[in-house]
Short mmCIF file of C-alpha atoms in Angstrom, two decimals:
data_model
loop_
_atom_site.label_atom_id
_atom_site.label_comp_id
_atom_site.label_asym_id
_atom_site.label_seq_id
_atom_site.Cartn_x
_atom_site.Cartn_y
_atom_site.Cartn_z
CA MET A 1 85.11 13.21 24.39
CA SER A 2 84.23 16.42 22.35
CA THR A 3 81.51 18.57 23.70
CA THR A 4 80.67 19.88 20.32
CA ARG A 5 77.52 18.63 18.84
CA ARG A 6 77.73 17.03 15.58
CA PRO A 7 76.06 19.05 12.86
CA ASP A 8 73.15 17.88 10.65
CA LEU A 9 74.39 17.08 7.18
CA ASP A 10 71.38 18.89 5.64
CA ASP A 11 72.33 22.06 7.51
CA LEU A 12 75.85 21.82 6.09
CA GLU A 13 74.52 21.45 2.65
CA VAL A 14 72.37 24.52 3.19
CA LEU A 15 75.63 26.44 4.45
CA ALA A 16 77.37 25.38 1.38
CA LEU A 17 74.67 26.66 -0.84
CA VAL A 18 74.49 29.93 1.03
CA ALA A 19 78.26 30.28 0.43
CA ARG A 20 77.88 29.49 -3.26
CA THR A 21 74.92 31.84 -3.95
CA GLY A 22 76.12 34.58 -1.45
CA SER A 23 72.61 34.98 -0.41
CA ILE A 24 70.39 33.43 2.17
CA GLY A 25 67.28 34.43 -0.06
CA GLN A 26 68.71 32.82 -3.16
CA ALA A 27 69.70 29.72 -1.21
CA ALA A 28 66.05 29.65 0.13
CA GLN A 29 64.64 29.92 -3.48
CA GLU A 30 66.72 27.03 -4.82
CA LEU A 31 65.77 24.87 -1.87
CA ARG A 32 62.11 25.95 -2.33
CA LEU A 33 62.02 27.06 1.44
CA SER A 34 61.15 30.29 3.13
CA GLN A 35 64.12 32.74 3.88
CA PRO A 36 63.26 32.80 7.64
CA SER A 37 63.55 29.11 7.63
CA VAL A 38 66.94 29.00 6.07
CA SER A 39 68.02 31.80 8.43
CA ARG A 40 66.87 30.00 11.50
CA ARG A 41 68.74 26.87 10.24
CA MET A 42 71.95 28.88 9.98
CA LEU A 43 71.57 30.35 13.35
CA ALA A 44 70.99 26.88 14.86
CA LEU A 45 74.06 25.61 13.06
CA GLU A 46 76.20 28.37 14.50
CA ARG A 47 74.83 27.73 18.00
CA ARG A 48 75.58 23.99 17.54
CA LEU A 49 79.18 24.55 16.42
CA GLY A 50 79.85 27.53 18.62
CA VAL A 51 81.20 29.69 15.93
CA THR A 52 79.96 32.49 13.78
CA LEU A 53 79.71 31.22 10.19
CA LEU A 54 78.10 34.11 8.31
CA ARG A 55 78.48 37.81 8.14
CA ARG A 56 75.05 39.27 7.32
CA THR A 57 74.99 42.77 5.72
CA LYS A 58 72.50 44.64 3.47
CA GLN A 59 74.63 43.90 0.52
CA GLY A 60 74.19 40.11 1.16
CA THR A 61 75.69 37.25 3.15
CA THR A 62 79.34 36.33 3.24
CA LEU A 63 81.38 33.72 5.04
CA THR A 64 83.40 34.47 8.00
CA PRO A 65 86.94 33.05 8.12
CA HIS A 66 85.50 30.30 10.40
CA GLY A 67 82.59 29.85 7.90
CA ARG A 68 85.05 29.25 5.06
CA LEU A 69 87.03 26.66 7.02
CA VAL A 70 83.72 24.87 7.95
CA VAL A 71 82.47 24.89 4.37
CA ASP A 72 85.83 23.50 3.15
CA TRP A 73 85.60 20.69 5.77
CA ALA A 74 81.94 20.07 5.22
CA GLY A 75 82.71 19.53 1.49
CA GLU A 76 84.65 16.36 2.28
CA LEU A 77 81.99 15.17 4.56
CA LEU A 78 79.22 15.78 2.15
CA ASP A 79 81.09 14.03 -0.61
CA ALA A 80 81.56 11.04 1.70
CA ALA A 81 77.92 11.03 2.67
CA GLU A 82 76.92 11.00 -1.14
CA ARG A 83 79.21 8.15 -1.80
CA PHE A 84 77.71 6.35 1.11
CA THR A 85 74.10 7.00 -0.14
CA ARG A 86 75.09 5.65 -3.52
CA SER A 87 76.71 2.62 -2.20
CA VAL A 88 73.68 1.69 -0.06
CA ALA A 89 71.42 2.41 -3.10
CA THR A 90 73.47 -0.13 -5.04
CA LEU A 91 73.50 -2.60 -2.26
CA ARG A 92 69.61 -2.37 -2.02
CA ALA A 93 69.32 -2.72 -5.79
CA GLU A 94 71.41 -5.86 -5.80
CA GLY A 95 69.41 -7.31 -3.07
CA GLU A 96 66.26 -6.58 -5.02
CA LEU A 97 67.75 -8.51 -7.94
CA VAL A 98 68.62 -11.70 -5.92
CA VAL A 99 65.90 -14.30 -4.77
CA ARG A 100 66.69 -17.13 -2.49
CA ALA A 101 64.41 -19.99 -3.41
CA ALA A 102 64.16 -23.80 -2.45
CA VAL A 103 62.67 -26.36 -4.57
CA SER A 104 61.96 -30.01 -4.07
CA MET A 105 64.12 -32.51 -6.03
CA THR A 106 61.55 -33.50 -8.80
CA ILE A 107 60.87 -29.90 -9.34
CA ALA A 108 64.52 -29.06 -9.57
CA GLU A 109 65.16 -31.85 -12.00
CA HIS A 110 62.14 -31.46 -14.29
CA TYR A 111 60.39 -28.12 -13.90
CA ALA A 112 62.64 -25.43 -12.43
CA PRO A 113 65.10 -25.36 -15.62
CA ALA A 114 62.29 -24.19 -17.77
CA TRP A 115 61.14 -21.59 -15.18
CA LEU A 116 64.58 -20.26 -14.74
CA ALA A 117 65.20 -19.97 -18.52
CA ARG A 118 61.84 -18.12 -18.86
CA LEU A 119 62.89 -15.84 -15.99
CA HIS A 120 66.24 -15.13 -17.45
CA ALA A 121 64.84 -14.22 -20.89
CA GLY A 122 62.56 -11.65 -19.26
CA ALA A 123 64.98 -10.45 -16.57
CA PRO A 124 68.62 -11.26 -17.43
CA ASP A 125 69.95 -9.35 -14.37
CA LEU A 126 67.97 -11.17 -11.76
CA GLN A 127 69.77 -13.86 -9.95
CA VAL A 128 68.42 -16.95 -8.30
CA SER A 129 70.06 -18.69 -5.55
CA LEU A 130 68.50 -22.12 -5.52
CA SER A 131 68.60 -24.77 -2.77
CA VAL A 132 67.36 -28.27 -3.65
CA ALA A 133 65.84 -30.53 -0.97
CA ASN A 134 62.98 -32.76 -0.32
CA SER A 135 59.55 -31.03 0.30
CA THR A 136 59.60 -31.16 4.11
CA GLU A 137 63.04 -29.50 4.12
CA VAL A 138 61.91 -26.79 1.57
CA GLU A 139 59.13 -25.95 4.08
CA ARG A 140 61.65 -25.61 6.91
CA LEU A 141 63.82 -23.37 4.79
CA VAL A 142 60.92 -21.14 4.03
CA ARG A 143 59.69 -21.11 7.74
CA THR A 144 63.20 -20.02 9.02
CA GLY A 145 63.66 -17.42 6.32
CA ALA A 146 66.63 -19.15 4.73
CA ALA A 147 64.58 -19.28 1.52
CA GLU A 148 62.21 -16.46 0.52
CA LEU A 149 60.25 -18.63 -1.87
CA GLY A 150 59.79 -22.42 -1.93
CA PHE A 151 58.24 -24.82 -4.36
CA VAL A 152 56.85 -28.28 -3.11
CA GLU A 153 55.00 -31.17 -4.48
CA VAL A 154 52.99 -32.32 -1.50
CA PRO A 155 49.10 -33.05 -1.70
CA THR A 156 48.44 -30.88 1.36
CA VAL A 157 49.58 -27.19 1.71
CA PRO A 158 51.69 -26.67 4.96
CA ASP A 159 49.79 -24.70 7.71
CA GLY A 160 50.84 -21.18 8.38
CA LEU A 161 52.32 -20.31 5.01
CA ARG A 162 50.90 -18.41 1.97
CA HIS A 163 50.68 -20.50 -1.17
CA GLN A 164 49.81 -20.60 -4.84
CA GLN A 165 49.50 -23.62 -7.01
CA VAL A 166 51.62 -23.28 -10.28
CA GLY A 167 50.91 -26.68 -11.76
CA ALA A 168 50.34 -30.31 -11.31
CA ASP A 169 52.48 -33.54 -11.44
CA ARG A 170 51.43 -37.11 -11.83
CA LEU A 171 53.11 -40.06 -10.02
CA VAL A 172 53.52 -43.23 -12.13
CA VAL A 173 54.28 -46.65 -10.93
CA ALA A 174 56.60 -48.48 -13.30
CA VAL A 175 58.40 -51.88 -13.41
CA ALA A 176 61.12 -53.40 -15.50
CA PRO A 177 59.84 -55.65 -18.41
CA GLY A 178 60.66 -58.91 -16.46
CA HIS A 179 58.54 -57.91 -13.50
CA PRO A 180 55.16 -59.88 -12.87
CA TRP A 181 53.20 -56.61 -13.22
CA ALA A 182 54.87 -55.66 -16.58
CA ASP A 183 52.14 -57.46 -18.65
CA ARG A 184 49.25 -57.30 -16.44
CA THR A 185 45.92 -56.23 -17.99
CA GLU A 186 44.20 -55.98 -14.65
CA PRO A 187 45.06 -52.87 -12.70
CA VAL A 188 46.88 -53.09 -9.42
CA GLY A 189 44.79 -51.96 -6.48
CA ALA A 190 45.81 -50.05 -3.39
CA ALA A 191 45.95 -53.23 -1.30
CA GLU A 192 48.38 -54.99 -3.60
CA LEU A 193 50.29 -51.83 -4.27
CA ALA A 194 50.83 -51.22 -0.52
CA VAL A 195 52.70 -54.42 -0.05
CA GLY A 196 54.23 -54.82 -3.52
CA GLY A 197 57.74 -53.68 -2.57
CA VAL A 198 57.46 -50.38 -4.11
CA LEU A 199 60.91 -48.47 -4.33
CA VAL A 200 60.28 -45.03 -2.80
CA ARG A 201 61.86 -41.75 -1.81
CA GLU A 202 62.91 -40.99 1.78
CA GLU A 203 60.38 -39.79 4.45
CA GLY A 204 59.73 -36.00 3.96
CA SER A 205 59.68 -36.27 0.14
CA GLY A 206 56.58 -35.09 -1.60
CA THR A 207 56.68 -38.01 -3.85
CA ARG A 208 56.53 -40.40 -0.91
CA VAL A 209 53.96 -38.46 0.95
CA THR A 210 51.73 -38.38 -2.14
CA LEU A 211 51.87 -42.24 -2.46
CA GLU A 212 51.39 -42.74 1.35
CA GLU A 213 48.50 -40.50 1.47
CA ALA A 214 46.83 -42.08 -1.63
CA LEU A 215 47.11 -45.53 0.00
CA GLU A 216 46.01 -44.30 3.31
CA ARG A 217 42.74 -42.90 1.75
CA GLU A 218 42.02 -46.42 0.61
CA GLY A 219 42.80 -47.93 4.15
CA HIS A 220 46.31 -49.27 3.46
CA THR A 221 49.77 -48.44 4.86
CA LEU A 222 52.88 -48.48 2.50
CA VAL A 223 55.55 -51.03 3.15
CA PRO A 224 58.50 -49.82 1.14
CA GLY A 225 60.77 -52.31 -0.81
CA LEU A 226 63.71 -49.88 -0.92
CA VAL A 227 64.11 -46.14 0.33
CA MET A 228 66.48 -43.89 -1.48
CA ALA A 229 66.83 -40.23 -1.58
CA SER A 230 67.52 -40.16 -5.30
CA ASN A 231 65.18 -40.19 -8.32
CA ASN A 232 67.95 -41.52 -10.62
CA GLY A 233 68.93 -44.13 -8.01
CA LEU A 234 65.45 -45.49 -7.67
CA THR A 235 64.96 -45.52 -11.50
CA HIS A 236 68.12 -47.51 -12.03
CA ALA A 237 67.08 -49.86 -9.16
CA ALA A 238 63.84 -50.51 -10.87
CA ILE A 239 65.44 -51.05 -14.28
CA ALA A 240 67.62 -53.54 -12.60
CA GLY A 241 64.66 -55.51 -11.46
CA MET A 242 64.51 -54.69 -7.73
CA GLY A 243 60.73 -53.86 -7.83
CA PRO A 244 58.11 -51.23 -8.81
CA VAL A 245 59.07 -47.77 -8.55
CA ALA A 246 56.80 -44.78 -7.79
CA LEU A 247 58.12 -41.51 -9.23
CA SER A 248 57.01 -38.43 -11.17
CA GLU A 249 55.86 -39.18 -14.64
CA ARG A 250 58.47 -36.60 -15.85
CA ALA A 251 61.18 -38.49 -13.99
CA LEU A 252 60.40 -41.83 -15.82
CA GLU A 253 59.45 -40.43 -19.10
CA ALA A 254 62.55 -41.23 -20.98
CA ASP A 255 62.78 -44.78 -19.66
CA LEU A 256 59.16 -45.46 -20.44
CA GLU A 257 59.74 -44.37 -24.03
CA LEU A 258 62.76 -46.42 -24.28
CA GLY A 259 60.96 -49.55 -22.92
CA GLU A 260 63.43 -49.89 -19.95
CA LEU A 261 60.34 -49.51 -17.73
CA ARG A 262 56.64 -50.25 -18.20
CA ALA A 263 53.80 -48.20 -16.64
CA VAL A 264 51.63 -50.15 -14.31
CA PRO A 265 47.80 -49.52 -14.53
CA LEU A 266 46.34 -48.67 -11.17
CA ASP A 267 42.83 -49.01 -9.70
CA GLY A 268 41.59 -46.55 -7.10
CA VAL A 269 44.92 -45.00 -6.46
CA PHE A 270 44.88 -41.23 -7.06
CA LEU A 271 48.42 -39.99 -7.64
CA LEU A 272 47.99 -36.47 -9.15
CA ARG A 273 49.49 -33.91 -6.93
CA PRO A 274 49.81 -30.06 -7.05
CA LEU A 275 53.07 -28.24 -7.46
CA THR A 276 52.74 -25.29 -5.02
CA ALA A 277 54.68 -22.14 -4.24
CA ILE A 278 54.96 -21.39 -0.50
CA TRP A 279 56.25 -18.41 1.28
CA SER A 280 56.02 -16.86 4.75
CA ALA A 281 52.73 -15.37 5.82
CA GLU A 282 54.57 -12.67 7.75
CA ALA A 283 56.55 -11.36 4.81
CA ARG A 284 55.89 -9.70 1.58
CA LEU A 285 57.46 -11.27 -1.56
CA SER A 286 60.29 -9.20 -3.16
CA ALA A 287 59.86 -8.03 -6.65
CA ALA A 288 62.45 -10.66 -7.61
CA ALA A 289 60.39 -13.46 -5.95
CA VAL A 290 57.32 -12.32 -7.62
CA ARG A 291 58.96 -12.55 -11.04
CA LEU A 292 60.12 -16.16 -10.27
CA LEU A 293 56.64 -17.07 -9.11
CA GLU A 294 55.14 -15.56 -12.22
CA SER A 295 57.67 -17.47 -14.41
CA ALA A 296 56.64 -20.79 -12.90
CA ASP A 297 52.97 -20.13 -13.16
CA GLN A 298 53.40 -18.93 -16.89
CA ALA A 299 55.48 -22.00 -17.69
CA PHE A 300 52.55 -24.35 -16.72
CA ALA A 301 50.37 -22.52 -18.97
CA ARG A 302 52.02 -24.05 -21.96
CA PRO A 303 50.14 -27.02 -23.32
CA HIS A 304 52.67 -29.77 -23.09
CA HIS A 305 52.84 -29.59 -19.25
CA PRO A 306 50.64 -32.04 -17.20
#
C-alpha cells in the first residue's frame, strides 16, 4: 500500500493554474484568493507528495521537472474528475425529471390521463412512472417509498401522511333495465341497499370503502353480491343482469348514456368521496412530483369535472 497521501483535486487545479500563469500572484488573482493562501496550498501539496513542484524566484514561479510531470499527470485526473462531475449532474437532473406515482384504479382509468396530458403539455421532458392499484395498496406504496406521490379515493385520509384534496368523485348505483330497481320511483334506502346483492370491488378498494362506510353510518353492513377487482368486469356483470353495481359515476357514464344501465335513486346514502393526493410526512416532494400534483389540482378546476 502506497505511503504517499492522495492530493486534493482543488490543490492540483491550483498547481495547474500556477503553471499556466507562471505566477503565484496571478493565479491567486484569478482564483480571488490571497497570494499567501495560494503559497500555503502549494507548500502543503509539496509536503503531501514529498517532491518539490515549484521553483520560486524574483522573476516568477516555474515548475521543476517533477512539477511538470505532476501537472501532466494531474491533467488526466482533473479531466476525469470533470467528466465525473458532469455525469453526476446529468444523473441528478434525470432524477428530478422523473416522478414515481401510484394511483387507484378509478383514478387511473378516468382522471389520470387528463392530468398526464396537462403535465406533458407544460413539461414535456418530465416522465411519470405510474403504478396502478387499489387505494390501500397505493397507501402502502407511498409509506414504503416505492411511490413518491399517491392518489386515492377513500373517504378518510390515511394517518401519518401528508395530503391534499384535488377533486371529488361520486359513486352511482346502477342496474340493468330488467332489474326490479330499474323503474323504481321510490329511492332505495341504506337497509335495502346493504342486502341488495350489490356488485362491488375487492377489499381495500376506495370504491368499496366508500360504500361500506356510507352504509355503516346508517347502521347497516354491506353484504356483497359479487366481488371483483375490475371496474369493467363489474360493469359487464351488471349489464348481464347479475345485480346492482356501485362504481364511480365516471366509470358508468357511457353505459348510462347508452341505456345499458340505469341509475338507482338512493335515500340517505351519501356516496360523494374526495380524490386525495398523499405523500410521506418525512419527505419533501420533488419538483417533478409538485408539477404532477399541480396538474391534478388544475384539471379539477375545469367546470365539467364533478
